[in-house]
Coordinates of N, CA and C in Angstrom, one line a residue:
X1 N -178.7 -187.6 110.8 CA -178.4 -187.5 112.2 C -177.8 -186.2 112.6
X2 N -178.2 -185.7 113.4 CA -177.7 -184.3 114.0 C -176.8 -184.7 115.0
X3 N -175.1 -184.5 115.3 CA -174.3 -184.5 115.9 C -173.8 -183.1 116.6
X4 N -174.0 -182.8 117.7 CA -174.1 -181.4 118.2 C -173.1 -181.2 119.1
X5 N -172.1 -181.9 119.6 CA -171.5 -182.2 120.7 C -170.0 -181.1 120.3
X6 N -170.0 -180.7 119.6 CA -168.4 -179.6 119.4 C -169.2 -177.8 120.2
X7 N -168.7 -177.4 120.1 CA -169.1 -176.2 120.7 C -168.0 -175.1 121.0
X8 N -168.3 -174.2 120.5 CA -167.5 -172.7 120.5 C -166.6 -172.8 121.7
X9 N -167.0 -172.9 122.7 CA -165.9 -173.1 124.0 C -165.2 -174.0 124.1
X10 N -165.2 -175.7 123.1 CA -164.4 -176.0 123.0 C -163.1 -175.0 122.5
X11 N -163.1 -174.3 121.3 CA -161.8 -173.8 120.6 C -161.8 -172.8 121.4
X12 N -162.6 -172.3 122.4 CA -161.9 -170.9 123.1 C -160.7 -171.5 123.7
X13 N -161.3 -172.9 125.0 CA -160.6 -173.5 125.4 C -159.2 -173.8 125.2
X14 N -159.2 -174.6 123.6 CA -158.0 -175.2 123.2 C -157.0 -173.9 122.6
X15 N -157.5 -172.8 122.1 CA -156.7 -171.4 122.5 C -155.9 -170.9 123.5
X16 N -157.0 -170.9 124.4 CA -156.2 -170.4 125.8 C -155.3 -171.1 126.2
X17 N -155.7 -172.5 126.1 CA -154.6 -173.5 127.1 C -152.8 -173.7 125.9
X18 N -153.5 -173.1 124.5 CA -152.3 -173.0 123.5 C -151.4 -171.7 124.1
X19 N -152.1 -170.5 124.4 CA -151.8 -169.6 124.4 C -150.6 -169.2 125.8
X20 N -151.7 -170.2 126.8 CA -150.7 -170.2 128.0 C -149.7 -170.6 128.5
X21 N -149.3 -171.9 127.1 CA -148.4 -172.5 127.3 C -148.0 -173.0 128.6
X22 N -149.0 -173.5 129.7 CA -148.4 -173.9 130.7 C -149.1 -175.6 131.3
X23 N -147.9 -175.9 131.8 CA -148.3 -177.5 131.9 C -149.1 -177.3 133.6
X24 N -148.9 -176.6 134.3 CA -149.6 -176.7 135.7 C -151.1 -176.3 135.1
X25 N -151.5 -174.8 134.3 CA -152.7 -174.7 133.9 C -153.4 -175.7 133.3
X26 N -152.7 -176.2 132.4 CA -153.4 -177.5 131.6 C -153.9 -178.5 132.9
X27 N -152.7 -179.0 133.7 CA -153.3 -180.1 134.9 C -154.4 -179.4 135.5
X28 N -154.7 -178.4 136.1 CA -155.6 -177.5 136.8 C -157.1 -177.3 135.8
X29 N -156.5 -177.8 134.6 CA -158.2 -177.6 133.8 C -158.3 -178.8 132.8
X30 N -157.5 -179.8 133.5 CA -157.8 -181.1 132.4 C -159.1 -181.4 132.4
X31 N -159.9 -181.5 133.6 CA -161.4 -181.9 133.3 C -162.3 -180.7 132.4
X32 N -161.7 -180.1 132.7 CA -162.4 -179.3 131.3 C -161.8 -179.2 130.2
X33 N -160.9 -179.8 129.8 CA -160.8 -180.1 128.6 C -161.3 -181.4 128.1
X34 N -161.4 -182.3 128.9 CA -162.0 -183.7 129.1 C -163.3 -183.0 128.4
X35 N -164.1 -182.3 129.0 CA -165.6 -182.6 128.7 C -165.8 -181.8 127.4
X36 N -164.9 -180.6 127.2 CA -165.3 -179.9 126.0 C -164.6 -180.2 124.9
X37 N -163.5 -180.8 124.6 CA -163.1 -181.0 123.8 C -162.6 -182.8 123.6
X38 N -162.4 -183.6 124.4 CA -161.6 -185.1 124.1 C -162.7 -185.6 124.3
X39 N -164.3 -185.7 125.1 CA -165.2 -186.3 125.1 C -166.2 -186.5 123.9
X40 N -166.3 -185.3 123.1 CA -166.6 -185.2 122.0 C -166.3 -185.9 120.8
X41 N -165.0 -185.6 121.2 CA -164.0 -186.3 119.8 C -164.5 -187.8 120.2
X42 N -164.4 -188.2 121.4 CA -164.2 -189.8 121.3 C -165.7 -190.2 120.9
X43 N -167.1 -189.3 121.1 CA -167.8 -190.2 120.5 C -168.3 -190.0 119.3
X44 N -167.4 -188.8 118.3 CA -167.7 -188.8 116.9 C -166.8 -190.2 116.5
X45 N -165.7 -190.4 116.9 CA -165.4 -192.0 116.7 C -166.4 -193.3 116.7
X46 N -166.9 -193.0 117.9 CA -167.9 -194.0 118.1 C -169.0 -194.1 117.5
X47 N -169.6 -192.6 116.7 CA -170.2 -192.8 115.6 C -170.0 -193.3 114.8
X48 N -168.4 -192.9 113.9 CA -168.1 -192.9 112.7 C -167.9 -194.4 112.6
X49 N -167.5 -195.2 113.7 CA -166.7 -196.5 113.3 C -167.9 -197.3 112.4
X50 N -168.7 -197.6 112.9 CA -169.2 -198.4 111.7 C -169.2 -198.1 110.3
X51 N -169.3 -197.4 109.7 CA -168.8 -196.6 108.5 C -167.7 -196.7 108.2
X52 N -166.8 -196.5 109.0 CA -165.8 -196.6 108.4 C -164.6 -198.4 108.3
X53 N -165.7 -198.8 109.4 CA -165.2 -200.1 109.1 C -165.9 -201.0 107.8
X54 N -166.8 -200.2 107.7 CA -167.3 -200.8 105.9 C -166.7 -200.6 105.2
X55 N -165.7 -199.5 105.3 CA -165.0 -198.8 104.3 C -163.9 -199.5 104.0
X56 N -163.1 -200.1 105.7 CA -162.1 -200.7 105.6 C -161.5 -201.9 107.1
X57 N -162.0 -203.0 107.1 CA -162.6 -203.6 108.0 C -160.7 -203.5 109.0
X58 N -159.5 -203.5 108.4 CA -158.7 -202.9 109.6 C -158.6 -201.7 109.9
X59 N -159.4 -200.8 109.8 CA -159.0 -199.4 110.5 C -159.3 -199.6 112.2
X60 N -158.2 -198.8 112.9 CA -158.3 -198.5 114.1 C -159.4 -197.6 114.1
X61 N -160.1 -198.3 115.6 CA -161.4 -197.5 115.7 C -161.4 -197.2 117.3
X62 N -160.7 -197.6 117.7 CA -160.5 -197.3 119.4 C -160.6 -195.8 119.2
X63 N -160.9 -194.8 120.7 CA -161.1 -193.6 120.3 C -160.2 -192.8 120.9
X64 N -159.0 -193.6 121.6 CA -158.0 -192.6 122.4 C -156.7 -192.9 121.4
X65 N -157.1 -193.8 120.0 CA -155.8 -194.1 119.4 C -156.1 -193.4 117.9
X66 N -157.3 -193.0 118.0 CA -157.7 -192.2 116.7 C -157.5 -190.8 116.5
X67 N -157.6 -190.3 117.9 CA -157.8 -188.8 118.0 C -156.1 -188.2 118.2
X68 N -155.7 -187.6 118.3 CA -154.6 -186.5 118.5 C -154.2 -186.1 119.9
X69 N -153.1 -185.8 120.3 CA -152.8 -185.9 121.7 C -153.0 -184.0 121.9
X70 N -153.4 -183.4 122.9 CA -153.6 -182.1 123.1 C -152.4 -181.7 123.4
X71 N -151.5 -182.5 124.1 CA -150.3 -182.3 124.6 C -149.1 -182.3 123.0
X72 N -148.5 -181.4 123.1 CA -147.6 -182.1 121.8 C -146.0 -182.5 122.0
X73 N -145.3 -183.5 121.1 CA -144.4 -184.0 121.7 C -143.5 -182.9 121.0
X74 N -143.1 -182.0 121.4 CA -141.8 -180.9 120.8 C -140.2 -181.1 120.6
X75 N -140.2 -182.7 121.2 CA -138.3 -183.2 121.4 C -138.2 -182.4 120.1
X76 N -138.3 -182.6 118.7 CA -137.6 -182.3 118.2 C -137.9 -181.8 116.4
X77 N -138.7 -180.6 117.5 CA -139.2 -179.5 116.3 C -138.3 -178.2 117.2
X78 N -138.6 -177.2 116.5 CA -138.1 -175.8 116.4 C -138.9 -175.5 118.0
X79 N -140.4 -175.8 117.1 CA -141.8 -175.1 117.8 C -141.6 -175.8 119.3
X80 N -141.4 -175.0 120.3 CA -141.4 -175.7 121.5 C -142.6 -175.6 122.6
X81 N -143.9 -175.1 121.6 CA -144.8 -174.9 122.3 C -145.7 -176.5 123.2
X82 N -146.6 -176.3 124.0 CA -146.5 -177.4 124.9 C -147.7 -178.0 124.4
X83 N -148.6 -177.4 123.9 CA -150.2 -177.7 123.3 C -150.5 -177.1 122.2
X84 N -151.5 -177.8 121.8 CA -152.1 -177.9 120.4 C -153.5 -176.5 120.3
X85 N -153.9 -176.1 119.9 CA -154.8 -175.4 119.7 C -155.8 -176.0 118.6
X86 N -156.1 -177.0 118.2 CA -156.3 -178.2 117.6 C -156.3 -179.2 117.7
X87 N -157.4 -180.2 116.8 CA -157.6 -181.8 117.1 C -157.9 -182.1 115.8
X88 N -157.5 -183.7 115.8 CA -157.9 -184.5 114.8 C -157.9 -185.8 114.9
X89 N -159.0 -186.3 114.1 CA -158.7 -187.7 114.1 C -158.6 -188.6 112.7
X90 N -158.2 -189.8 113.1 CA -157.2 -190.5 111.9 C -157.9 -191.8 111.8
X91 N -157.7 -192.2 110.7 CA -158.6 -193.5 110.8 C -157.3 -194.3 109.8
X92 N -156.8 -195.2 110.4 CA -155.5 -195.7 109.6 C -155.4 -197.4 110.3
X93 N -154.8 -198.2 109.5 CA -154.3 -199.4 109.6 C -153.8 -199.4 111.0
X94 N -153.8 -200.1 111.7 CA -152.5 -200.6 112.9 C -151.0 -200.4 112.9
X95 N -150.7 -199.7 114.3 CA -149.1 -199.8 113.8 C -148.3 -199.3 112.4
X96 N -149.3 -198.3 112.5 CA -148.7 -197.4 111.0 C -148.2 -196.3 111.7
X97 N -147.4 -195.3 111.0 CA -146.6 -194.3 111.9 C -147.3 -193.0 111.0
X98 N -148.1 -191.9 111.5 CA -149.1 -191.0 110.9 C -148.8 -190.5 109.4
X99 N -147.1 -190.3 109.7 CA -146.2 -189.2 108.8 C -146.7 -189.9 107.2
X100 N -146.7 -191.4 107.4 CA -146.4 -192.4 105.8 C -148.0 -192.9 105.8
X101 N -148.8 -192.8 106.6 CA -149.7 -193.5 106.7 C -151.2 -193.0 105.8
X102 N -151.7 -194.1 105.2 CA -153.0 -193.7 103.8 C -154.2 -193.9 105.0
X103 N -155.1 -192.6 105.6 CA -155.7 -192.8 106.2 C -157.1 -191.7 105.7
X104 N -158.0 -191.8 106.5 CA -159.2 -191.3 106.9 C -159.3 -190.5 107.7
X105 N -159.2 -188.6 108.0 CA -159.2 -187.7 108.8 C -160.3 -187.2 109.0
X106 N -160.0 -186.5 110.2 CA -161.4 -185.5 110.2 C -160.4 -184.4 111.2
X107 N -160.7 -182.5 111.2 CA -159.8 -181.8 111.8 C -160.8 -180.7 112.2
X108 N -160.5 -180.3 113.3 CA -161.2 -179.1 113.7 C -160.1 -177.7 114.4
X109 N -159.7 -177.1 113.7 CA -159.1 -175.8 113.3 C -159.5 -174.5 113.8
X110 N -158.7 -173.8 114.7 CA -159.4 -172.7 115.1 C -159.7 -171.6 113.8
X111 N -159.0 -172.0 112.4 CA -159.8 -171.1 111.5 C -161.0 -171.9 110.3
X112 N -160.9 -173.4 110.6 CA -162.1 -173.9 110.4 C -162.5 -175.3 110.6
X113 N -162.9 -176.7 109.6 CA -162.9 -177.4 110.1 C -162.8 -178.4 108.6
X114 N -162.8 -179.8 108.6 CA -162.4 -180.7 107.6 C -162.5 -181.6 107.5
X115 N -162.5 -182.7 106.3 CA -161.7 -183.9 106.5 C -161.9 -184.4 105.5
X116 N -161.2 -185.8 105.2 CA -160.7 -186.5 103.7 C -160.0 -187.1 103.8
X117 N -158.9 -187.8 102.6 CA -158.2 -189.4 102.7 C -157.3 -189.0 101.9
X118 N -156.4 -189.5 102.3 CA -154.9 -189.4 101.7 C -153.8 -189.5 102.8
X119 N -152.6 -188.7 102.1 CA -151.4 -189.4 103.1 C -150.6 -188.1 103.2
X120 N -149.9 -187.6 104.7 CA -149.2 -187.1 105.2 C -148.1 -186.7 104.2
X121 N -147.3 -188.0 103.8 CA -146.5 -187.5 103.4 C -146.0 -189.7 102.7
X122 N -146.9 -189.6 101.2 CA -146.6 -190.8 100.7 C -145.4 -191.2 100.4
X123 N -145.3 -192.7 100.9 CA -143.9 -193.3 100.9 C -143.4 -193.2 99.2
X124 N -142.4 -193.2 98.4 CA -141.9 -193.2 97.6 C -141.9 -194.2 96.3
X125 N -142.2 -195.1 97.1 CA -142.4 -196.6 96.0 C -144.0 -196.7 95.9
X126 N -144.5 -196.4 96.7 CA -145.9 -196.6 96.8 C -146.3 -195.3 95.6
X127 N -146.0 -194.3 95.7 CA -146.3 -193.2 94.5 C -145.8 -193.7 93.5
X128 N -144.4 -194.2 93.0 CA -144.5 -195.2 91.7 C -145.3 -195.7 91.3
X129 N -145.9 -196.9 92.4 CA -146.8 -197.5 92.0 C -148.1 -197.1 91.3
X130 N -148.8 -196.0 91.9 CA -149.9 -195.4 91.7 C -149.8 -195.0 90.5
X131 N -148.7 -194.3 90.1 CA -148.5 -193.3 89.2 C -148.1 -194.6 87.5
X132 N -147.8 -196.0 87.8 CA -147.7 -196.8 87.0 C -149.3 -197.2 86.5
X133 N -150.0 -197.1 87.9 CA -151.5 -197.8 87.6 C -152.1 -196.8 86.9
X134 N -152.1 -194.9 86.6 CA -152.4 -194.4 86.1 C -151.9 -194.0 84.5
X135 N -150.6 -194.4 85.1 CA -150.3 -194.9 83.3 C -151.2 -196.2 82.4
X136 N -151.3 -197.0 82.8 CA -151.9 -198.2 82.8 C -153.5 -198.1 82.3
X137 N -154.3 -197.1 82.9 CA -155.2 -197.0 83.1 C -156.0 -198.1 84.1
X138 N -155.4 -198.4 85.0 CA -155.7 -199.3 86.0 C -157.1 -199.1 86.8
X139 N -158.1 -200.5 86.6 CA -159.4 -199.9 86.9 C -160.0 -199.2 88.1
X140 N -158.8 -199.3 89.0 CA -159.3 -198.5 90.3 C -158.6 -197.2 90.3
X141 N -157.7 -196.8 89.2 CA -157.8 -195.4 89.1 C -158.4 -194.9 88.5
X142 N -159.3 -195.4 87.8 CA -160.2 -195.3 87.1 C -161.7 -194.7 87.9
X143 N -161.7 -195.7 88.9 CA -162.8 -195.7 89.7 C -162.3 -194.2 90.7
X144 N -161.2 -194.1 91.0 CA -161.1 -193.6 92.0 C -161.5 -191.2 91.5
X145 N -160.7 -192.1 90.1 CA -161.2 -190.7 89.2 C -162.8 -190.2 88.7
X146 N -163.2 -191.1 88.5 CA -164.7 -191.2 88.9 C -165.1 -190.3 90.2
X147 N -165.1 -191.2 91.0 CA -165.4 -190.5 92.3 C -165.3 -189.5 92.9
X148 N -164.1 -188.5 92.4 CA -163.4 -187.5 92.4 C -164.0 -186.6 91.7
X149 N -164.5 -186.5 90.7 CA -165.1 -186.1 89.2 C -167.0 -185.6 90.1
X150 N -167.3 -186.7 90.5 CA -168.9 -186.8 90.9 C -169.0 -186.2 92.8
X151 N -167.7 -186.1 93.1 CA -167.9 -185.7 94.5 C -167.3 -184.4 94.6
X152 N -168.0 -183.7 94.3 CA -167.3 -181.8 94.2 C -166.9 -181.3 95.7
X153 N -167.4 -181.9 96.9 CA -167.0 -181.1 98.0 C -165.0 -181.4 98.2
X154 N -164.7 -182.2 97.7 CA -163.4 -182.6 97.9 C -162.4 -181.7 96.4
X155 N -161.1 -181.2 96.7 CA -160.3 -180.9 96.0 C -159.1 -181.7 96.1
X156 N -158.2 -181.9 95.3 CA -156.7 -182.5 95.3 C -155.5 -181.6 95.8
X157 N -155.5 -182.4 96.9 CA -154.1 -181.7 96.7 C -152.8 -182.5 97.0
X158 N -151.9 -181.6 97.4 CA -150.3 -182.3 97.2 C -149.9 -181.3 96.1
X159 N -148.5 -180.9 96.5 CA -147.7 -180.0 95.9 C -147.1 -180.2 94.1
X160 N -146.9 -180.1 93.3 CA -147.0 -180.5 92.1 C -145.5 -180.1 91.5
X161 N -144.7 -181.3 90.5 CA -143.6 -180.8 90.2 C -142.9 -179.9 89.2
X162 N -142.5 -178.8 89.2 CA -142.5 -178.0 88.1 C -142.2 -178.7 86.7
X163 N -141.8 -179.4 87.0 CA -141.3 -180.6 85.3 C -142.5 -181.6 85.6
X164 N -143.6 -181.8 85.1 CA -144.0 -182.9 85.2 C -143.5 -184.0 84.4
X165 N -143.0 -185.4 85.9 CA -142.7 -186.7 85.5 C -142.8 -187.6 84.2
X166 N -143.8 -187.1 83.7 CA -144.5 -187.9 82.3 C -145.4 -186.7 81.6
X167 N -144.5 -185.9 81.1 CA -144.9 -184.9 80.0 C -145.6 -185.0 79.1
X168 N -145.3 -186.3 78.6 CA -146.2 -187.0 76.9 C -147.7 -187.8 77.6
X169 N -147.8 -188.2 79.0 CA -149.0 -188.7 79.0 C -150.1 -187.6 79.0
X170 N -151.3 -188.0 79.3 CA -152.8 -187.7 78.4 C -152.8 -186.4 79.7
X171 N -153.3 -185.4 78.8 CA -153.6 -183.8 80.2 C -155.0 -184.5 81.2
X172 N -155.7 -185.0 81.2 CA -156.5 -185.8 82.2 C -155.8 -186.4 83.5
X173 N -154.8 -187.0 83.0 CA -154.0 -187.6 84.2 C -152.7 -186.9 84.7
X174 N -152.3 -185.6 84.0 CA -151.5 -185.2 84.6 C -151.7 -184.2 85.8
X175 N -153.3 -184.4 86.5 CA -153.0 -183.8 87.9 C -153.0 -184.8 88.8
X176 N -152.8 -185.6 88.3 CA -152.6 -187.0 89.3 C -151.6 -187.3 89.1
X177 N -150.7 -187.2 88.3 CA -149.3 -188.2 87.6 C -148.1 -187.2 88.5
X178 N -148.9 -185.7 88.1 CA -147.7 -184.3 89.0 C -147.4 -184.6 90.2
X179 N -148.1 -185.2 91.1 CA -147.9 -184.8 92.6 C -147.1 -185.2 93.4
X180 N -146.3 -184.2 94.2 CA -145.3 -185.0 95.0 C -146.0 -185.9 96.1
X181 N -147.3 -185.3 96.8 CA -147.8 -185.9 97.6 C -149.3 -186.4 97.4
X182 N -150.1 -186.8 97.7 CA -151.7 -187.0 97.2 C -152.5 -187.4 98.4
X183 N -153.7 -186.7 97.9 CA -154.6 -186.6 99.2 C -156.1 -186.2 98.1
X184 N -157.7 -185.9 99.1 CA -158.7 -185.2 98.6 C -159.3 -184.9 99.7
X185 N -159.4 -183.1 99.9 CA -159.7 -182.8 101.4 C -160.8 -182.0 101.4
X186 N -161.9 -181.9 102.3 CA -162.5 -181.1 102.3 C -162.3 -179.7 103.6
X187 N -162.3 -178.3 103.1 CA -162.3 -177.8 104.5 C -163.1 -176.5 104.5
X188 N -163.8 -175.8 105.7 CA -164.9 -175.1 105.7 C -164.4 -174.0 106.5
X189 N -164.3 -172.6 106.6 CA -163.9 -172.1 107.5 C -165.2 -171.3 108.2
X190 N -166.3 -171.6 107.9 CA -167.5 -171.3 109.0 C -167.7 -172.6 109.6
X191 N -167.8 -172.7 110.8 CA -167.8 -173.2 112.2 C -169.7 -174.0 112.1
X192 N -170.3 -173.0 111.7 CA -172.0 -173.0 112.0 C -172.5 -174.5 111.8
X193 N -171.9 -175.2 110.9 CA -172.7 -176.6 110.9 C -171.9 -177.4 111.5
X194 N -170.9 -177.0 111.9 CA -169.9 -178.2 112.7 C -171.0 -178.2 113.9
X195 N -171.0 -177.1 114.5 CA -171.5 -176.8 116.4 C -173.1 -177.2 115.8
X196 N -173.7 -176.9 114.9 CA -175.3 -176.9 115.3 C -175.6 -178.7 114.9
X197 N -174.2 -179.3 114.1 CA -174.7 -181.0 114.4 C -175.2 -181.6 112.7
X198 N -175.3 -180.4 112.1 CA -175.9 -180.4 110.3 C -174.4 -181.1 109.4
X199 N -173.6 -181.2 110.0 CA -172.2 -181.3 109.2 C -172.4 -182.7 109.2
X200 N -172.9 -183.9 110.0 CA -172.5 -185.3 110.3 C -172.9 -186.1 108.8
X201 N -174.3 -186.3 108.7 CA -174.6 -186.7 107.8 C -174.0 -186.2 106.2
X202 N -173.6 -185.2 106.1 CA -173.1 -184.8 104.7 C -171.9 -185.8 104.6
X203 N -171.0 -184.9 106.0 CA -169.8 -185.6 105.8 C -169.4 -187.2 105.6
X204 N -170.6 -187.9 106.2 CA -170.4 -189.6 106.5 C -170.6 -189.9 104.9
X205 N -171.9 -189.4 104.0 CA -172.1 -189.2 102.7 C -171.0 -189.3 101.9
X206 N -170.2 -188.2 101.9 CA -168.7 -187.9 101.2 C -167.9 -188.9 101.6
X207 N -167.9 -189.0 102.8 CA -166.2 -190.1 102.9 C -166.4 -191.5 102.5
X208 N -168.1 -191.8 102.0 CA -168.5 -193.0 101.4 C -168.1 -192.4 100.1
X209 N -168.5 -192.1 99.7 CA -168.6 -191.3 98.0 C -167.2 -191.7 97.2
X210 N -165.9 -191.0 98.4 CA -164.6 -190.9 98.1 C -164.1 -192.1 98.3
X211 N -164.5 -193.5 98.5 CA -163.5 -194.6 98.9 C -163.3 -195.1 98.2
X212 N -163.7 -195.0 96.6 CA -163.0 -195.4 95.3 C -161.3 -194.8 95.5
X213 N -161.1 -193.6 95.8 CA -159.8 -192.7 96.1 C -159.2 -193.7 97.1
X214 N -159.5 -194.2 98.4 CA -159.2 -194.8 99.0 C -158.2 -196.0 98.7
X215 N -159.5 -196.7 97.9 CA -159.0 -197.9 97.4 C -158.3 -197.7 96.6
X216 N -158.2 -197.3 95.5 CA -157.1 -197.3 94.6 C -155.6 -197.1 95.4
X217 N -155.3 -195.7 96.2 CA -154.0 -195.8 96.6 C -153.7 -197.1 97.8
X218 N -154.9 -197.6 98.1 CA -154.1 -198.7 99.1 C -154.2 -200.2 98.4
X219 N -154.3 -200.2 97.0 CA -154.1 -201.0 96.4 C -152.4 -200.9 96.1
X220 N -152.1 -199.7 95.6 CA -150.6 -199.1 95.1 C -150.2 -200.0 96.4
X221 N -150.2 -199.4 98.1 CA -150.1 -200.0 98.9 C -149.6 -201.8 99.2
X222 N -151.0 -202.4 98.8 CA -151.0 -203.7 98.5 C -149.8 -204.5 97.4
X223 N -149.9 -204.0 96.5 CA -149.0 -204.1 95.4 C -147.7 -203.8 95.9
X224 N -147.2 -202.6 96.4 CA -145.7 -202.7 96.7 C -145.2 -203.6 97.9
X225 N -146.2 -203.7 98.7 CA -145.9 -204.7 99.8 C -146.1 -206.6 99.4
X226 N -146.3 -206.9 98.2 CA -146.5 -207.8 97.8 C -144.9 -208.2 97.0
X227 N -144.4 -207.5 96.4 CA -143.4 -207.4 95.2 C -142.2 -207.8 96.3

């Protein structure tokens, strides 16, 4: 499937309206940001949802609760700028709050574009957990290492601790066992297959590929919310 609907004037757009920082200009050009950039997004959702509800039959699929608000809320960052120069969308449980939440992204970046599964910033018990299943050799990290191994467009990341946690386990598992945070992302900084519509089908490919990754951490998930 050829998805063609992003376009260079989207990101000039979401530049300028970054750049101008102003809420009157923004109201004076919301319909054009409507068409080049939020109409878009909402119906790569509408593509993606069936896919991704195979993947995970509660993900939110609505497409004004998936995507990212252009407006940003600044109460209480540094950054007091008014808009985003950027979009994304999330594919997560209900009623989950973004920061803790094990989801499904996709991003489009004025220096490129992306997406992959993992978490913002994993809750604390839940990384125990994982990190017991891979002591364990637990079969869905098993699987999830697999998947990781056979799907080259994705890398790991999450920041890693200068002492690693479990020093004596096997060097296989210690880029998994290190991490403060965990995720597997893909990102591109040529634009050319996002806009010409060649990017859709690869991508839908991969985020199938990777949902052994999925599952395993929202098993960890399952498990600590069960205990």
């Amino acid at each position: 499937m050829i998805f063609n609907k992003f376009t260079p004037q989207m990101l000039d757009f979401l530049a300028e309206n970054h750049i101008r920082n102003s809420k009157q200009w923004y109201e004076e050009h919301k319909d054009v940001c409507r068409s080049l950039a939020i109409e878009p997004f909402h119906m790569l959702v509408e593509e993606m949802a069936p896919t991704m509800l195979e993947i995970d039959p509660q993900f939110v699929v609505i497409p004004y609760k998936v995507l990212s608000r252009v407006r940003r809320d600044n109460r209480f960052t540094k950054n007091k700028d008014l808009y985003r120069d950027h979009l994304w969308l999330t594919f997560r449980h209900p009623k989950k709050h973004l920061s803790d939440s094990l989801c499904y992204y996709f991003e489009i970046e004025q220096e490129g574009w992306g997406y992959g599964v993992g978490y913002y910033n994993i809750p604390s018990n839940v990384r125990e957990e994982y990190r017991q299943m891979i002591l364990t050799h637990d079969i869905h990290y098993l699987a999830a290492k697999k998947a990781l191994e056979e799907t080259s467009a994705f890398t790991m990341y999450g920041n890693c601790y200068k002492r690693p946690p479990y020093p004596d386990a096997p060097e296989e598992d210690q880029l998994w066992l290190n991490r403060k945070n965990i995720g597997v992302s893909f990102f591109c900084e040529d634009h050319t297959s996002l806009f010409d519509g060649t990017f859709y089908d690869i991508m839908l490919d991969n985020l199938k590929r990777i949902a052994p990754f999925y599952y395993f951490l929202r098993t960890a998930e399952e498990r600590v919310r069960r205990q």
